């Protein structure tokens, strides 16, 4: 916490800072950033030493990682605020499946009523995203008015939304009836001119910069502004560091909490819309399963304190990238899906240990 | 100092992680690639039940038979992971893909993408929603349902009470169930008391069977539509002490069940094949098509229960041809022929 506060004074007073002082001037996300860099270099080195070339650094692979993790990343951006606030939300994964399924049902229904594909898909997207915010308001209300611990309130959501999704789909899948428009957002992207990723294909296929990645970056940038440059951001940090002090400082604690949970809900809605669009379907039992774990892991690896009061958006983005690079590396090295969880677990625990060591 | 410690710890953590993979990787690298090798990706569901474990076992066994092909194998526990797996394979520039979908709908878009890139796709067992694969090899689930139901009717002498355990909602389950119900309906002496999903899962099947046992006074036969579920149901029956009242029909050809059919266990008078080894036949098909296009050469190598009707195969694949459907016949396993379908080394 104090790292960033005393930096200015230290650097000013001395002509040549010692390495330790120089390190103190670094932003708080430097540890995960270094870890990410080492991870990337390590992966490339292993690939070169065993195969003589690297698939990892191919632009297509890097964009794959970004797209695969942008769905988690979008939620993690919202979760960063909630955790800085001193809260938690366990319902995000189930909510993704529920909202996505509902969106598909709505779109199929509208198309059955004679709506065009584009208009039905657009309405479905808008409804999914706004219902996400509504679900966030519900969580926030339970926590502020109902005085429930965030863990309990959202644990209820975890069970309830998944159950609703299962019941709506009768345990199966929600399948989109739309062929093109609904799929466009999740699978499409900005074509990068002059590229061709498939020499075998009858027609050249350009490399895409996927929409979900664009949205993830835009959201992260807006979140950075919100957290660092607005009064709301300062309130979130203040409440997270000391809620009672915040109350005495006339900060509208409940209103800030409500807003924060609904912001996260909005992010979940966006992620659910993109994910259902990408898969062109939602599986009631599999979609968003254990997302809460990945999302919280990304935030924690990024250096946000579980107790609240401190955290950065840049750290969260790096946390998402670390999880993505690790998963991709394990895939490229053909490690069994069962062991991948072990590696993820070691990284989460390691990250928290590191941050604790730093603060001692 | 603290910072230094942190940094060292961070470095060692990230270095150790990839390091432990290295030893695994070396054996692969030992067969160093010389020319441009054929590269084929295999994407299958993670082994969350016996049949899927069998798929993984047969895939690895078959991969070892083609050391000159570069294999990329990935197992996925849910469709999102499987989509990522297939994308990673595309980034690795595979020539062909063998895909057993975790679920049909979510895997269809990524399969379409692979197809558009000119990758040869063999789809196994659980189909895509669009005919995007070059070859779709599936077990004959309608025959599975029909033949197993016919056996039950015959064994009961056309009269008795049957309960049904269904699988995970999917085309595989629907085909089996509807074909069986058709047979049962043609025999008015057969009473189907109930049909509920056991999700192809032992634990779930056990719970469903427990509720059947408390609901129904007299059950003559259980159509479990899968060997894993039959084992779960059997536990419930034995716990209730009603094993002399009824018998079970599973399905799939699990080695333990085949053994019990062979040993004339009264609980398992018969079984039906639905071999996870179909993944092996698919791998053969992928290699044959990518290498010289001669599928017929592989047809003779396949064991009896994997035989594909030769008229469905062809010498060379015509360019631009749409998905071809190959059906794998199912065989009734009885004490007389069980030895033919018993693979003691297999995990399933």
XYZ file of C-alpha atoms in Angstrom:
708
model
C 0.000 0.000 0.000
C 2.584 2.535 1.074
C 4.816 1.720 -1.923
C 3.288 4.265 -4.211
C 2.776 6.982 -1.620
C 6.351 7.555 -0.543
C 7.988 7.218 -3.937
C 8.016 10.878 -4.859
C 9.852 11.948 -1.727
C 12.485 9.244 -2.050
C 13.449 9.994 -5.611
C 13.518 13.727 -5.178
C 15.876 13.828 -2.235
C 18.749 11.823 -3.706
C 20.901 12.223 -6.742
C 21.286 8.509 -7.421
C 18.638 6.179 -5.976
C 19.745 2.802 -4.624
C 18.262 -0.231 -6.433
C 15.810 -0.653 -3.612
C 14.575 2.883 -3.889
C 14.386 2.562 -7.630
C 12.217 -0.522 -7.258
C 9.915 1.374 -4.976
C 9.174 3.780 -7.810
C 7.770 0.956 -9.933
C 3.999 0.543 -10.154
C 2.569 -2.136 -7.883
C 1.890 -4.530 -10.775
C 5.557 -5.011 -11.584
C 5.778 -8.457 -9.947
C 3.060 -10.058 -12.125
C 4.453 -8.189 -15.141
C 7.908 -9.697 -14.599
C 6.327 -13.112 -14.038
C 4.407 -12.808 -17.317
C 7.561 -11.838 -19.188
C 9.518 -14.761 -17.734
C 6.636 -17.096 -18.569
C 6.582 -15.951 -22.195
C 10.340 -16.174 -22.637
C 10.358 -19.569 -20.902
C 7.637 -20.942 -23.184
C 9.433 -19.776 -26.314
C 12.739 -21.236 -25.097
C 11.191 -24.623 -24.355
C 9.525 -24.672 -27.757
C 12.760 -23.755 -29.529
C 14.767 -26.345 -27.646
C 12.323 -29.169 -28.373
C 10.783 -28.339 -31.730
C 13.176 -25.844 -33.253
C 10.413 -23.323 -33.811
C 7.768 -21.550 -31.806
C 4.039 -21.751 -32.386
C 3.540 -19.640 -29.306
C 4.780 -16.364 -30.761
C 2.765 -16.686 -33.964
C 0.301 -13.790 -34.136
C -2.584 -16.217 -34.549
C -1.724 -18.031 -31.338
C -1.311 -14.799 -29.369
C -4.683 -13.548 -30.594
C -6.202 -16.941 -29.713
C -5.010 -16.536 -26.124
C -6.420 -13.034 -25.946
C -9.783 -14.075 -27.328
C -10.078 -17.189 -25.186
C -9.451 -15.164 -22.047
C -11.239 -11.950 -22.915
C -14.514 -13.428 -21.600
C -12.940 -14.011 -18.203
C -11.033 -10.732 -18.515
C -14.154 -8.630 -19.032
C -15.641 -10.018 -15.814
C -12.306 -9.648 -14.016
C -12.307 -5.916 -14.773
C -15.617 -5.559 -12.914
C -14.484 -7.956 -10.190
C -11.418 -5.777 -9.513
C -13.721 -2.998 -8.296
C -15.737 -5.391 -6.140
C -12.627 -6.876 -4.514
C -11.002 -3.462 -3.960
C -14.266 -2.538 -2.278
C -13.703 -5.446 0.097
C -16.422 -7.625 -1.434
C -16.617 -10.736 -3.614
C -19.039 -12.126 -6.194
C -19.289 -15.892 -6.647
C -22.349 -15.829 -8.885
C -20.638 -14.631 -12.081
C -20.125 -18.030 -13.745
C -23.700 -19.213 -13.242
C -24.991 -15.801 -14.273
C -23.085 -16.025 -17.565
C -24.863 -19.292 -18.398
C -28.270 -17.990 -17.305
C -28.033 -14.676 -19.184
C -26.581 -16.312 -22.286
C -29.318 -18.932 -22.318
C -32.021 -16.359 -21.782
C -30.644 -14.237 -24.615
C -30.730 -17.177 -27.006
C -34.280 -18.099 -25.983
C -35.381 -14.504 -26.496
C -33.725 -14.247 -29.887
C -35.160 -17.557 -31.084
C -38.573 -16.450 -29.868
C -38.369 -13.089 -31.655
C -37.259 -14.761 -34.856
C -40.191 -17.136 -34.512
C -42.391 -14.038 -34.371
C -41.059 -12.969 -37.748
C -38.315 -10.583 -36.617
C -35.233 -10.240 -38.775
C -32.005 -11.875 -37.653
C -30.154 -8.630 -37.081
C -32.865 -6.959 -35.022
C -33.571 -10.091 -32.961
C -29.862 -10.565 -32.231
C -29.425 -6.893 -31.287
C -32.381 -6.979 -28.886
C -31.009 -10.166 -27.340
C -27.604 -8.543 -26.777
C -29.117 -5.452 -25.183
C -31.363 -7.532 -22.922
C -28.513 -9.812 -21.790
C -26.302 -6.868 -20.896
C -28.989 -4.898 -19.081
C -30.244 -7.968 -17.200
C -26.649 -8.458 -16.074
C -26.721 -5.016 -14.512
C -30.073 -5.824 -12.899
C -28.631 -8.998 -11.381
C -25.764 -6.881 -10.048
C -28.222 -4.476 -8.451
C -29.924 -7.462 -6.838
C -26.616 -8.656 -5.371
C -25.828 -5.147 -4.208
C -29.229 -4.769 -2.575
C -28.890 -8.076 -0.723
C -25.516 -6.916 0.581
C -26.383 -3.319 1.483
C -30.058 -3.478 2.500
C -30.168 -7.154 3.449
C -26.875 -6.834 5.331
C -25.759 -10.183 3.969
C -22.077 -11.049 3.717
C -21.115 -10.765 0.003
C -19.850 -14.343 0.102
C -23.263 -15.643 1.196
C -25.416 -13.421 -1.013
C -23.497 -14.361 -4.133
C -23.109 -18.018 -3.155
C -26.892 -18.086 -3.320
C -26.694 -16.643 -6.826
C -24.124 -19.257 -7.835
C -26.585 -22.019 -7.023
C -29.737 -20.238 -8.173
C -28.659 -18.991 -11.625
C -27.133 -22.338 -12.593
C -30.276 -24.092 -11.502
C -32.430 -21.671 -13.502
C -30.283 -22.259 -16.590
C -30.529 -26.031 -16.182
C -34.282 -25.860 -15.692
C -34.838 -23.544 -18.673
C -32.835 -25.809 -20.965
C -34.086 -29.010 -19.353
C -30.478 -29.938 -18.675
C -29.412 -29.564 -22.310
C -28.205 -26.793 -24.574
C -29.662 -23.502 -25.723
C -29.149 -23.451 -29.481
C -29.285 -20.253 -31.437
C -31.539 -20.262 -34.479
C -29.694 -17.337 -36.023
C -26.998 -18.231 -38.487
C -24.962 -15.078 -38.974
C -25.693 -11.941 -36.985
C -25.764 -13.469 -33.552
C -22.465 -15.237 -34.204
C -20.755 -12.193 -35.686
C -19.844 -10.435 -32.462
C -18.218 -13.415 -30.740
C -16.466 -15.010 -33.700
C -15.687 -12.015 -35.889
C -13.183 -9.210 -35.614
C -11.171 -6.594 -37.404
C -9.410 -8.139 -40.382
C -5.693 -7.403 -40.381
C -4.876 -6.555 -44.003
C -2.211 -8.475 -45.852
C -2.413 -11.574 -43.639
C -3.400 -15.106 -44.569
C -3.504 -17.709 -41.836
C -4.628 -20.671 -43.934
C -2.517 -21.425 -47.002
C -4.609 -24.539 -47.669
C -7.955 -22.755 -47.804
C -9.579 -22.122 -51.178
C -9.669 -18.398 -50.428
C -7.208 -16.414 -48.289
C -8.383 -16.041 -44.685
C -7.037 -12.907 -43.001
C -5.996 -12.806 -39.359
C -8.709 -11.239 -37.217
C -8.338 -8.965 -34.254
C -11.352 -10.408 -32.394
C -14.187 -8.157 -31.202
C -14.193 -9.654 -27.687
C -10.542 -8.588 -27.340
C -11.322 -5.077 -28.576
C -14.181 -4.862 -26.059
C -11.974 -6.230 -23.262
C -9.307 -3.576 -23.902
C -11.830 -0.753 -24.200
C -13.498 -1.842 -20.954
C -10.150 -2.117 -19.172
C -9.171 1.382 -20.326
C -12.506 2.841 -19.161
C -12.156 1.028 -15.858
C -8.681 2.490 -15.411
C -10.107 5.983 -15.886
C -12.989 5.219 -13.529
C -10.720 3.870 -10.790
C -7.925 6.434 -11.030
C -9.454 9.673 -12.229
C -12.963 9.859 -10.754
C -14.405 10.501 -7.339
C -16.239 7.171 -7.544
C -12.883 5.365 -7.895
C -11.476 7.102 -4.836
C -14.602 6.192 -2.868
C -14.219 2.511 -3.821
C -10.627 2.471 -2.550
C -11.564 4.398 0.588
C -14.405 2.029 1.477
C -12.170 -0.982 0.841
C -9.386 0.292 3.105
C -11.616 1.329 5.980
C -15.365 1.203 5.697
C -16.085 2.905 8.989
C -13.773 5.794 8.175
C -15.539 6.085 4.835
C -18.912 6.332 6.570
C -17.582 9.107 8.842
C -16.180 10.900 5.786
C -19.721 11.177 4.441
C -19.037 8.794 1.576
C -22.355 7.286 0.374
C -21.112 3.771 1.122
C -24.268 1.875 0.199
C -24.747 3.732 -3.039
C -21.130 3.103 -4.058
C -21.486 -0.595 -3.226
C -24.697 -0.918 -5.225
C -23.107 0.815 -8.191
C -20.013 -1.404 -7.978
C -21.967 -4.669 -7.947
C -24.129 -3.482 -10.822
C -20.993 -2.520 -12.788
C -19.752 -6.066 -12.302
C -23.178 -7.371 -13.352
C -22.914 -5.274 -16.497
C -19.522 -6.838 -17.245
C -21.001 -10.310 -16.687
C -23.813 -9.442 -19.102
C -21.322 -8.342 -21.762
C -19.240 -11.473 -21.245
C -22.318 -13.720 -21.372
C -23.526 -12.057 -24.573
C -20.121 -12.449 -26.221
C -19.688 -16.030 -25.043
C -23.090 -17.203 -26.237
C -22.412 -15.443 -29.523
C -19.040 -17.104 -29.891
C -20.358 -20.610 -29.244
C -23.637 -19.824 -31.013
C -25.182 -21.749 -28.120
C -25.083 -22.029 -24.362
C -24.689 -25.250 -22.445
C -26.719 -25.127 -19.256
C -24.273 -27.343 -17.398
C -20.931 -26.291 -18.895
C -20.975 -22.623 -19.924
C -19.297 -20.357 -17.402
C -18.536 -23.277 -15.112
C -15.927 -22.258 -12.516
C -15.571 -18.822 -14.111
C -15.734 -17.259 -10.670
C -12.539 -19.135 -9.888
C -10.673 -17.925 -12.978
C -11.934 -14.383 -12.526
C -10.956 -14.134 -8.864
C -7.642 -15.828 -9.649
C -6.857 -13.259 -12.344
C -7.658 -10.368 -10.003
C -5.596 -11.825 -7.161
C -2.631 -12.730 -9.375
C -2.778 -9.143 -10.595
C -1.996 -7.950 -7.095
C -5.388 -6.794 -5.876
C -5.665 -7.402 -2.150
C -8.389 -9.868 -1.114
C -8.980 -7.735 1.985
C -9.742 -4.763 -0.214
C -8.394 -1.255 -0.363
C -5.733 -1.742 -3.007
C -5.570 -2.990 -6.546
C -4.967 -1.993 -10.131
C -6.671 -2.609 -13.464
C -3.310 -3.115 -15.173
C -2.542 -5.831 -12.646
C -5.818 -7.594 -13.414
C -5.168 -7.475 -17.174
C -1.722 -8.979 -16.544
C -3.310 -11.592 -14.265
C -5.669 -12.598 -17.082
C -2.756 -12.792 -19.508
C -0.736 -14.960 -17.098
C -3.599 -17.464 -16.818
C -4.006 -17.379 -20.600
C -0.329 -17.915 -21.348
C -0.076 -20.751 -18.835
C -3.137 -22.511 -20.275
C -1.871 -22.095 -23.827
C 1.617 -23.274 -22.911
C 0.221 -26.398 -21.239
C -1.894 -27.031 -24.339
C 1.049 -26.589 -26.699
C 3.074 -28.989 -24.547
C 0.082 -31.360 -24.477
C -0.294 -31.546 -20.725
C -3.457 -33.326 -19.598
C -6.434 -31.162 -18.712
C -6.370 -32.625 -15.215
C -2.871 -31.387 -14.472
C -3.662 -27.955 -15.860
C -5.771 -27.254 -12.793
C -2.828 -28.127 -10.564
C -0.589 -25.637 -12.328
C -3.265 -22.958 -12.082
C -3.601 -23.658 -8.368
C 0.143 -23.416 -7.787
C 0.236 -20.090 -9.612
C -2.634 -18.615 -7.592
C -1.094 -19.654 -4.287
C 2.350 -18.558 -5.428
C 1.059 -15.154 -6.461
C -0.555 -14.496 -3.110
C 2.539 -15.718 -1.252
C 4.694 -13.379 -3.305
C 2.519 -10.410 -2.538
C 2.549 -11.260 1.133
C 6.343 -11.553 1.110
C 6.543 -8.158 -0.511
C 4.491 -6.540 2.188
C 6.292 -8.080 5.198
C 15.996 -7.303 0.539
C 12.354 -8.210 0.685
C 11.984 -7.078 -2.897
C 14.949 -9.150 -3.931
C 13.458 -12.188 -2.254
C 10.161 -11.552 -3.992
C 11.796 -11.293 -7.356
C 13.840 -14.466 -6.846
C 10.754 -16.317 -5.723
C 8.816 -15.078 -8.743
C 11.563 -16.185 -11.076
C 11.891 -19.618 -9.537
C 8.131 -20.150 -9.580
C 7.732 -19.422 -13.253
C 10.894 -21.283 -14.169
C 9.919 -24.408 -12.285
C 6.530 -24.611 -13.942
C 7.611 -24.986 -17.550
C 10.634 -26.931 -16.334
C 8.610 -29.853 -15.079
C 7.000 -30.237 -18.484
C 10.331 -30.555 -20.158
C 10.972 -34.179 -19.314
C 7.642 -35.215 -20.829
C 8.400 -33.313 -23.949
C 11.769 -34.920 -24.526
C 10.479 -38.323 -25.494
C 8.419 -36.654 -28.223
C 11.404 -34.737 -29.451
C 13.500 -37.887 -29.585
C 11.838 -38.799 -32.844
C 13.097 -35.615 -34.381
C 11.166 -34.463 -37.413
C 13.045 -34.736 -40.675
C 10.793 -33.712 -43.545
C 7.419 -32.013 -43.207
C 5.428 -34.500 -41.188
C 1.723 -34.993 -41.361
C 0.216 -33.185 -38.371
C -3.135 -34.282 -36.955
C -4.992 -32.899 -33.959
C -7.266 -35.068 -31.807
C -9.780 -33.324 -29.561
C -11.822 -35.504 -27.222
C -13.800 -35.088 -23.994
C -11.925 -35.579 -20.744
C -12.486 -38.958 -19.133
C -15.347 -38.162 -16.771
C -16.943 -41.568 -17.249
C -15.835 -45.007 -18.309
C -16.708 -44.766 -21.968
C -14.825 -41.486 -22.418
C -11.828 -42.990 -20.636
C -11.976 -45.781 -23.201
C -11.897 -43.193 -25.987
C -8.688 -41.696 -24.574
C -7.107 -45.131 -24.174
C -7.894 -46.202 -27.742
C -6.760 -42.849 -29.160
C -3.336 -43.128 -27.521
C -2.991 -46.750 -28.598
C -3.762 -45.843 -32.198
C -1.508 -42.761 -32.210
C 1.427 -44.978 -31.254
C 0.852 -47.019 -34.409
C 1.734 -44.024 -36.585
C 5.096 -42.729 -35.329
C 5.609 -40.835 -38.594
C 2.611 -38.586 -37.903
C 2.923 -35.633 -35.547
C 0.005 -35.879 -33.112
C -1.558 -33.124 -31.052
C -3.908 -34.595 -28.446
C -6.084 -32.530 -26.120
C -8.843 -33.505 -23.731
C -11.508 -31.024 -22.676
C -13.907 -31.076 -19.743
C -16.327 -28.559 -21.275
C -17.103 -27.023 -24.695
C -15.282 -23.752 -24.009
C -12.054 -25.604 -23.353
C -12.586 -27.794 -26.400
C -13.076 -24.742 -28.626
C -9.805 -23.310 -27.289
C -8.079 -26.656 -27.854
C -9.159 -26.765 -31.495
C -8.107 -23.140 -32.022
C -4.700 -23.910 -30.556
C -4.429 -26.830 -32.984
C -5.283 -24.563 -35.912
C -2.559 -22.161 -34.777
C -0.200 -25.140 -34.868
C -1.165 -25.612 -38.529
C -2.568 -29.142 -38.300
C -3.449 -30.876 -41.566
C -6.326 -32.842 -40.082
C -8.603 -32.962 -37.053
C -10.353 -35.849 -35.312
C -13.086 -34.455 -33.087
C -15.415 -36.107 -30.603
C -17.511 -33.176 -29.412
C -18.214 -32.608 -25.729
C -21.523 -31.124 -26.896
C -22.795 -30.681 -30.417
C -23.925 -27.054 -30.657
C -20.999 -25.149 -29.103
C -18.336 -26.993 -31.096
C -20.019 -26.392 -34.460
C -18.722 -22.811 -35.041
C -15.072 -23.713 -34.476
C -15.443 -26.788 -36.684
C -16.832 -24.561 -39.432
C -13.795 -22.330 -39.086
C -11.420 -25.275 -39.348
C -13.251 -26.540 -42.413
C -13.027 -23.125 -44.085
C -9.276 -23.273 -43.607
C -9.084 -26.471 -45.587
C -8.408 -28.784 -42.637
C -9.621 -32.354 -43.115
C -12.086 -33.187 -40.336
C -13.221 -36.562 -39.059
C -16.115 -36.157 -36.632
C -16.767 -39.069 -34.266
C -19.905 -40.170 -32.430
C -21.332 -36.810 -31.344
C -22.042 -34.836 -34.488
C -21.853 -31.153 -35.335
C -25.113 -29.363 -36.069
C -24.028 -28.688 -39.647
C -22.425 -31.144 -42.045
C -19.011 -29.473 -41.857
C -16.918 -32.596 -41.289
C -15.464 -34.513 -44.226
C -16.326 -37.801 -42.550
C -18.790 -38.376 -39.732
C -18.413 -41.767 -38.093
C -21.113 -42.603 -35.615
C -22.345 -45.622 -33.817
C -25.783 -46.743 -34.924
C -27.780 -45.478 -31.965
C -31.146 -46.322 -33.504
C -30.021 -49.926 -33.916
C -28.642 -49.768 -30.362
C -32.082 -48.863 -29.047
C -33.983 -51.247 -31.286
C -31.794 -54.326 -30.787
C -31.506 -53.899 -27.027
C -35.268 -53.405 -26.652
C -35.965 -56.430 -28.848
C -33.714 -58.521 -26.620
C -35.538 -57.320 -23.499
C -38.944 -58.105 -24.996
C -37.838 -61.554 -26.085
C -36.171 -62.382 -22.759
C -39.270 -61.282 -20.840
C -41.481 -63.345 -23.132
C -43.337 -60.221 -24.218
C -44.645 -59.465 -20.735
C -43.225 -57.470 -17.834
C -42.344 -54.167 -16.206
C -39.371 -52.177 -17.491
C -37.731 -49.019 -16.120
C -35.477 -46.830 -18.238
C -32.408 -44.739 -17.483
C -31.648 -42.116 -20.102
C -28.330 -40.390 -20.901
C -27.271 -36.760 -21.258
C -29.768 -34.927 -23.487
C -28.256 -35.259 -26.985
C -28.932 -36.852 -30.355
C -27.232 -40.033 -29.149
C -29.665 -40.357 -26.259
C -32.745 -39.380 -28.265
C -32.013 -41.905 -31.024
C -31.486 -44.751 -28.556
C -34.535 -43.944 -26.467
C -36.983 -43.390 -29.293
C -35.954 -46.553 -31.145
C -36.357 -48.579 -27.958
C -39.735 -47.051 -27.122
C -40.987 -47.928 -30.588
C -40.241 -51.594 -29.917
C -41.771 -51.501 -26.426
C -44.952 -49.892 -27.741
C -45.408 -52.646 -30.301
C -45.541 -55.109 -27.405
C -48.561 -54.281 -25.249
C -47.452 -56.802 -22.646
C -44.451 -54.631 -21.813
C -45.100 -51.851 -19.330
C -42.568 -49.006 -19.327
C -42.947 -47.686 -15.798
C -40.656 -44.654 -15.996
C -37.816 -43.050 -17.980
C -35.515 -40.528 -16.322
C -32.057 -39.204 -17.139
C -29.133 -40.830 -15.309
C -26.738 -38.661 -17.365
C -24.537 -41.660 -18.289
C -23.190 -41.378 -14.788
C -22.980 -44.111 -12.142
C -23.761 -41.934 -9.154
C -26.755 -40.292 -10.825
C -28.038 -43.655 -12.069
C -27.819 -45.036 -8.545
C -29.973 -42.193 -7.215
C -32.572 -42.553 -9.958
C -32.710 -46.326 -9.465
C -33.215 -45.867 -5.717
C -36.274 -43.749 -6.374
C -37.572 -46.290 -8.916
C -37.184 -49.066 -6.343
C -39.174 -47.223 -3.743
C -41.844 -46.231 -6.260
C -42.452 -49.552 -8.001
C -43.374 -52.839 -6.369
C -42.411 -55.026 -9.275
C -39.689 -54.387 -11.841
C -38.608 -57.135 -14.222
C -35.896 -55.438 -16.248
C -33.829 -52.249 -16.268
C -32.873 -50.741 -19.604
C -29.930 -48.585 -18.538
C -28.801 -47.626 -22.083
C -25.186 -47.516 -20.876
C -22.918 -49.864 -18.891
C -21.776 -47.180 -16.450
C -25.383 -46.483 -15.527
C -26.135 -50.211 -15.298
C -23.408 -50.530 -12.654
C -24.901 -47.649 -10.682
C -28.380 -49.115 -10.892
C -27.050 -52.530 -9.873
C -25.701 -51.040 -6.643
C -29.120 -49.629 -5.786
C -30.788 -52.967 -6.569
C -28.366 -54.924 -4.394
C -28.674 -52.446 -1.525
C -32.432 -52.942 -1.689
C -31.924 -56.725 -1.824
C -34.022 -57.076 -4.950
C -31.391 -58.616 -7.244
C -33.409 -61.815 -7.701
C -36.413 -59.932 -8.977
C -34.898 -58.209 -12.026
C -31.981 -58.052 -14.441
C -30.210 -55.222 -16.262
C -29.320 -54.336 -19.814
C -26.598 -51.695 -20.099
C -24.865 -51.072 -23.384
C -21.472 -49.975 -24.638
C -19.411 -53.129 -24.251
C -17.564 -52.260 -21.048
C -15.094 -55.075 -20.409
C -16.381 -55.827 -16.884
C -19.919 -56.201 -18.171
C -18.835 -58.265 -21.179
C -16.974 -60.529 -18.739
C -20.102 -60.967 -16.662
C -22.157 -61.777 -19.749
C -19.477 -64.301 -20.664
C -19.642 -65.802 -17.144
C -23.448 -66.037 -17.416
C -24.157 -63.655 -14.539
C -27.969 -63.698 -14.157
C -28.012 -59.903 -13.666
C -26.483 -59.342 -17.095
C -27.931 -61.711 -19.679
C -26.580 -59.619 -22.566
C -24.954 -56.368 -23.635
C -24.611 -54.401 -26.853
C -21.483 -52.946 -28.461
C -20.888 -49.259 -28.796
C -17.133 -49.289 -28.850
C -15.092 -46.315 -27.685
C -12.574 -47.854 -30.100
C -14.453 -46.029 -32.870
C -11.973 -43.215 -32.199
C -9.258 -45.579 -33.427
C -11.135 -46.234 -36.658
C -11.552 -42.470 -37.095
C -7.845 -41.890 -36.640
C -7.186 -44.536 -39.299
C -9.629 -42.774 -41.603
C -7.981 -39.396 -41.052
C -4.493 -40.736 -41.769
C -5.638 -42.667 -44.843
C -7.427 -39.668 -46.318
C -4.575 -37.249 -45.690
C -1.907 -39.628 -46.895
C -3.119 -41.232 -50.111
C -6.890 -41.005 -49.966
C -7.214 -44.779 -49.878
C -9.688 -45.607 -47.141
C -10.284 -49.181 -48.171
C -6.773 -50.242 -47.206
C -7.590 -49.587 -43.557
C -10.983 -51.271 -43.549
C -9.475 -54.740 -43.474
C -7.299 -54.003 -40.456
C -10.264 -53.192 -38.227
C -11.534 -55.762 -35.704
C -14.985 -57.288 -36.135
C -16.891 -54.853 -33.934
C -15.380 -51.870 -35.744
C -16.093 -53.058 -39.228
C -17.461 -50.359 -41.492
C -19.523 -51.464 -44.443
C -17.073 -51.316 -47.342
C -19.631 -49.889 -49.729
C -19.524 -46.721 -47.594
C -15.822 -46.341 -48.190
C -14.093 -45.136 -51.306
C -10.707 -45.146 -52.955
C -10.180 -41.400 -53.269
C -11.995 -38.497 -51.776
C -13.592 -36.329 -54.419
C -12.717 -32.647 -54.172
C -15.306 -30.365 -52.658
C -17.383 -33.259 -51.450
C -19.678 -32.663 -48.495
C -19.794 -34.670 -45.279
C -19.965 -38.410 -45.606
C -21.798 -40.394 -42.952
C -20.355 -43.729 -41.889
C -22.320 -45.898 -39.516
C -20.709 -48.387 -37.237
C -22.963 -51.374 -36.733
C -23.830 -52.480 -33.201
C -23.714 -56.109 -32.140
C -25.651 -57.924 -29.466
C -23.255 -59.521 -26.985
C -24.466 -62.850 -25.574
C -22.638 -65.525 -23.559
C -22.019 -67.358 -26.847
C -20.137 -64.590 -28.640
C -18.880 -62.477 -25.710
C -15.290 -63.642 -26.118
C -15.127 -61.792 -29.442
C -15.872 -58.475 -27.727
C -13.741 -58.901 -24.611
C -10.609 -56.692 -24.450
C -9.031 -57.287 -21.036
C -6.250 -54.714 -21.622
C -8.626 -51.889 -22.429
C -9.581 -49.427 -19.688
C -13.229 -49.756 -20.686
